Amino acid sequence: MKTWKLLLLALVPGLWGWLCNWLVSMSLTGGNGFLFMVVYYLLQAPAAIVFCLWLGRRCGRSERGYPACLLLTQWPSLVSFALYVWQFWFVTDEARSSLLALLGQAPSIPLTHFAACLVLPFSGDSWLQADSTAATAISLVLLAVLFSLGFWWGRRSRSSAS
């Protein structure tokens, strides 16, 4: 797969996260509540999981090495986490940019539910900014792990076909 295609496909989890976030906000602000349930519980995470496995498998079947593929496909996660930390740890609530804050969270949104379930037992009685940061980081790591599983699946199927 060409490098520019990988760089563009790497944006899909963020675009999917933004779309899911938008659909949920539309359904909660006077829209169809059923749409919220469908998007949040049935589509959001499975679509992201399938996409990451598929992209990893495609990369695994290519000649490109794992570190290069990982960097080419996970660069939005690195950029978004840096934006997230900047917007939520170093910028005051009043000065925070809504756009930059959303861009900092968008790639992690599809798997945030799973990540929050992992963080929740350690969060105590309240959910603080540190808990949100941990959930965001875990969500992005889960995206990379899913990509890696797909990559090794693709490598294995490539070597067995030879």
Tab-separated table of C-alpha atoms in Angstrom:
chain	number	residue	atom	x	y	z
A	1	MET	CA	0.000	0.000	0.000
A	2	LYS	CA	1.311	3.433	-0.880
A	3	THR	CA	2.510	5.692	1.921
A	4	TRP	CA	-0.005	8.456	1.197
A	5	LYS	CA	-2.874	5.938	1.421
A	6	LEU	CA	-1.656	4.727	4.813
A	7	LEU	CA	-1.349	8.308	6.039
A	8	LEU	CA	-4.930	9.018	4.956
A	9	LEU	CA	-6.326	5.725	6.282
A	10	ALA	CA	-4.712	6.548	9.620
A	11	LEU	CA	-7.226	9.405	9.913
A	12	VAL	CA	-10.244	7.068	9.813
A	13	PRO	CA	-10.480	6.364	13.595
A	14	GLY	CA	-10.457	10.114	14.283
A	15	LEU	CA	-13.072	10.801	11.625
A	16	TRP	CA	-15.175	7.915	12.919
A	17	GLY	CA	-14.828	9.226	16.468
A	18	TRP	CA	-15.886	12.698	15.361
A	19	LEU	CA	-18.875	11.313	13.431
A	20	CYS	CA	-19.997	9.157	16.379
A	21	ASN	CA	-19.592	12.108	18.733
A	22	TRP	CA	-21.670	14.298	16.404
A	23	LEU	CA	-24.417	11.669	16.019
A	24	VAL	CA	-24.600	11.154	19.763
A	25	SER	CA	-24.807	14.902	20.403
A	26	MET	CA	-27.539	15.264	17.769
A	27	SER	CA	-29.584	12.437	19.237
A	28	LEU	CA	-29.209	13.784	22.789
A	29	THR	CA	-30.163	17.354	21.865
A	30	GLY	CA	-33.671	16.720	20.649
A	31	GLY	CA	-32.889	14.002	18.157
A	32	ASN	CA	-33.728	10.369	18.157
A	33	GLY	CA	-32.578	8.645	21.366
A	34	PHE	CA	-32.612	5.330	19.540
A	35	LEU	CA	-29.910	6.690	17.227
A	36	PHE	CA	-27.750	7.341	20.291
A	37	MET	CA	-28.121	3.758	21.459
A	38	VAL	CA	-27.389	2.277	18.037
A	39	VAL	CA	-24.306	4.409	17.428
A	40	TYR	CA	-22.898	4.170	20.926
A	41	TYR	CA	-23.507	0.535	21.726
A	42	LEU	CA	-23.697	-1.246	18.388
A	43	LEU	CA	-21.594	0.636	15.838
A	44	GLN	CA	-18.912	2.738	17.454
A	45	ALA	CA	-16.458	0.205	18.913
A	46	PRO	CA	-17.055	-2.757	16.553
A	47	ALA	CA	-16.453	-0.599	13.479
A	48	ALA	CA	-13.213	0.763	14.941
A	49	ILE	CA	-12.061	-2.730	15.945
A	50	VAL	CA	-12.765	-4.203	12.525
A	51	PHE	CA	-11.083	-1.269	10.780
A	52	CYS	CA	-7.902	-1.479	12.891
A	53	LEU	CA	-7.644	-5.241	12.374
A	54	TRP	CA	-8.246	-4.824	8.631
A	55	LEU	CA	-5.667	-2.062	8.278
A	56	GLY	CA	-3.135	-4.033	10.290
A	57	ARG	CA	-3.727	-7.121	8.172
A	58	ARG	CA	-3.287	-5.124	4.973
A	59	CYS	CA	-0.004	-3.733	6.285
A	60	GLY	CA	1.102	-7.170	7.459
A	61	ARG	CA	0.640	-8.574	3.977
A	62	SER	CA	2.830	-5.817	2.515
A	63	GLU	CA	6.619	-5.731	2.325
A	64	ARG	CA	6.872	-2.808	4.742
A	65	GLY	CA	8.218	-3.499	8.238
A	66	TYR	CA	6.229	-3.325	11.444
A	67	PRO	CA	7.796	-0.151	12.935
A	68	ALA	CA	7.191	1.810	9.729
A	69	CYS	CA	3.604	0.588	9.444
A	70	LEU	CA	2.918	1.339	13.085
A	71	LEU	CA	4.264	4.879	12.759
A	72	LEU	CA	2.437	5.536	9.474
A	73	THR	CA	-0.895	4.385	10.884
A	74	GLN	CA	-0.713	5.603	14.474
A	75	TRP	CA	0.629	9.118	13.915
A	76	PRO	CA	-2.818	10.697	14.465
A	77	SER	CA	-2.959	9.051	17.896
A	78	LEU	CA	0.371	10.596	18.862
A	79	VAL	CA	-0.652	14.041	17.614
A	80	SER	CA	-4.102	13.852	19.185
A	81	PHE	CA	-2.752	12.768	22.574
A	82	ALA	CA	-0.296	15.675	22.530
A	83	LEU	CA	-3.218	18.011	21.726
A	84	TYR	CA	-5.282	16.408	24.474
A	85	VAL	CA	-2.586	16.869	27.114
A	86	TRP	CA	-1.989	20.449	26.012
A	87	GLN	CA	-5.681	21.390	25.996
A	88	PHE	CA	-6.713	19.644	29.213
A	89	TRP	CA	-3.593	19.976	31.361
A	90	PHE	CA	-1.926	23.215	30.282
A	91	VAL	CA	-4.812	25.422	29.094
A	92	THR	CA	-7.460	26.830	31.414
A	93	ASP	CA	-11.109	25.952	30.878
A	94	GLU	CA	-11.849	29.489	29.709
A	95	ALA	CA	-9.014	29.539	27.165
A	96	ARG	CA	-9.537	25.980	25.852
A	97	SER	CA	-10.258	25.676	22.140
A	98	SER	CA	-13.285	23.468	21.477
A	99	LEU	CA	-11.876	22.424	18.114
A	100	LEU	CA	-8.444	21.482	19.468
A	101	ALA	CA	-10.016	19.696	22.435
A	102	LEU	CA	-12.202	17.658	20.065
A	103	LEU	CA	-9.239	16.877	17.804
A	104	GLY	CA	-7.363	15.750	20.897
A	105	GLN	CA	-10.113	13.270	21.741
A	106	ALA	CA	-11.516	12.178	18.361
A	107	PRO	CA	-9.295	9.141	17.628
A	108	SER	CA	-9.844	7.761	21.121
A	109	ILE	CA	-13.644	8.160	21.131
A	110	PRO	CA	-14.572	4.815	19.514
A	111	LEU	CA	-12.841	2.750	22.224
A	112	THR	CA	-13.268	5.130	25.151
A	113	HIS	CA	-16.044	3.008	26.650
A	114	PHE	CA	-13.707	0.000	26.963
A	115	ALA	CA	-10.890	2.172	28.272
A	116	ALA	CA	-13.174	3.819	30.834
A	117	CYS	CA	-14.229	0.379	32.061
A	118	LEU	CA	-10.547	-0.390	32.661
A	119	VAL	CA	-9.924	2.909	34.490
A	120	LEU	CA	-13.140	2.968	36.533
A	121	PRO	CA	-12.057	0.466	39.242
A	122	PHE	CA	-9.043	2.695	40.007
A	123	SER	CA	-10.832	6.056	39.875
A	124	GLY	CA	-12.283	6.037	43.369
A	125	ASP	CA	-15.453	7.964	44.155
A	126	SER	CA	-15.037	10.596	41.475
A	127	TRP	CA	-13.902	10.801	37.871
A	128	LEU	CA	-11.095	13.363	37.613
A	129	GLN	CA	-9.054	14.777	34.743
A	130	ALA	CA	-6.333	12.207	35.421
A	131	ASP	CA	-8.908	9.434	34.913
A	132	SER	CA	-10.014	10.942	31.600
A	133	THR	CA	-6.405	11.238	30.487
A	134	ALA	CA	-5.741	7.612	31.415
A	135	ALA	CA	-8.859	6.459	29.538
A	136	THR	CA	-7.834	8.460	26.476
A	137	ALA	CA	-4.311	7.027	26.549
A	138	ILE	CA	-5.594	3.459	27.027
A	139	SER	CA	-8.050	3.903	24.173
A	140	LEU	CA	-5.239	4.992	21.849
A	141	VAL	CA	-3.062	2.088	23.000
A	142	LEU	CA	-5.960	-0.275	22.271
A	143	LEU	CA	-6.088	1.084	18.704
A	144	ALA	CA	-2.367	0.331	18.317
A	145	VAL	CA	-2.767	-3.141	19.845
A	146	LEU	CA	-5.612	-3.952	17.462
A	147	PHE	CA	-3.538	-2.731	14.525
A	148	SER	CA	-0.632	-4.881	15.756
A	149	LEU	CA	-2.821	-7.972	16.040
A	150	GLY	CA	-4.029	-7.384	12.492
A	151	PHE	CA	-0.458	-6.866	11.324
A	152	TRP	CA	0.745	-10.148	12.804
A	153	TRP	CA	-2.331	-11.895	11.381
A	154	GLY	CA	-1.438	-10.515	7.943
A	155	ARG	CA	2.209	-11.554	8.324
A	156	ARG	CA	1.199	-15.034	9.352
A	157	SER	CA	-1.209	-15.448	6.452
A	158	ARG	CA	1.413	-14.043	4.050
A	159	SER	CA	4.072	-16.501	5.216
A	160	SER	CA	1.714	-19.480	5.146
A	161	ALA	CA	0.607	-18.612	1.595
A	162	SER	CA	4.222	-18.632	0.379
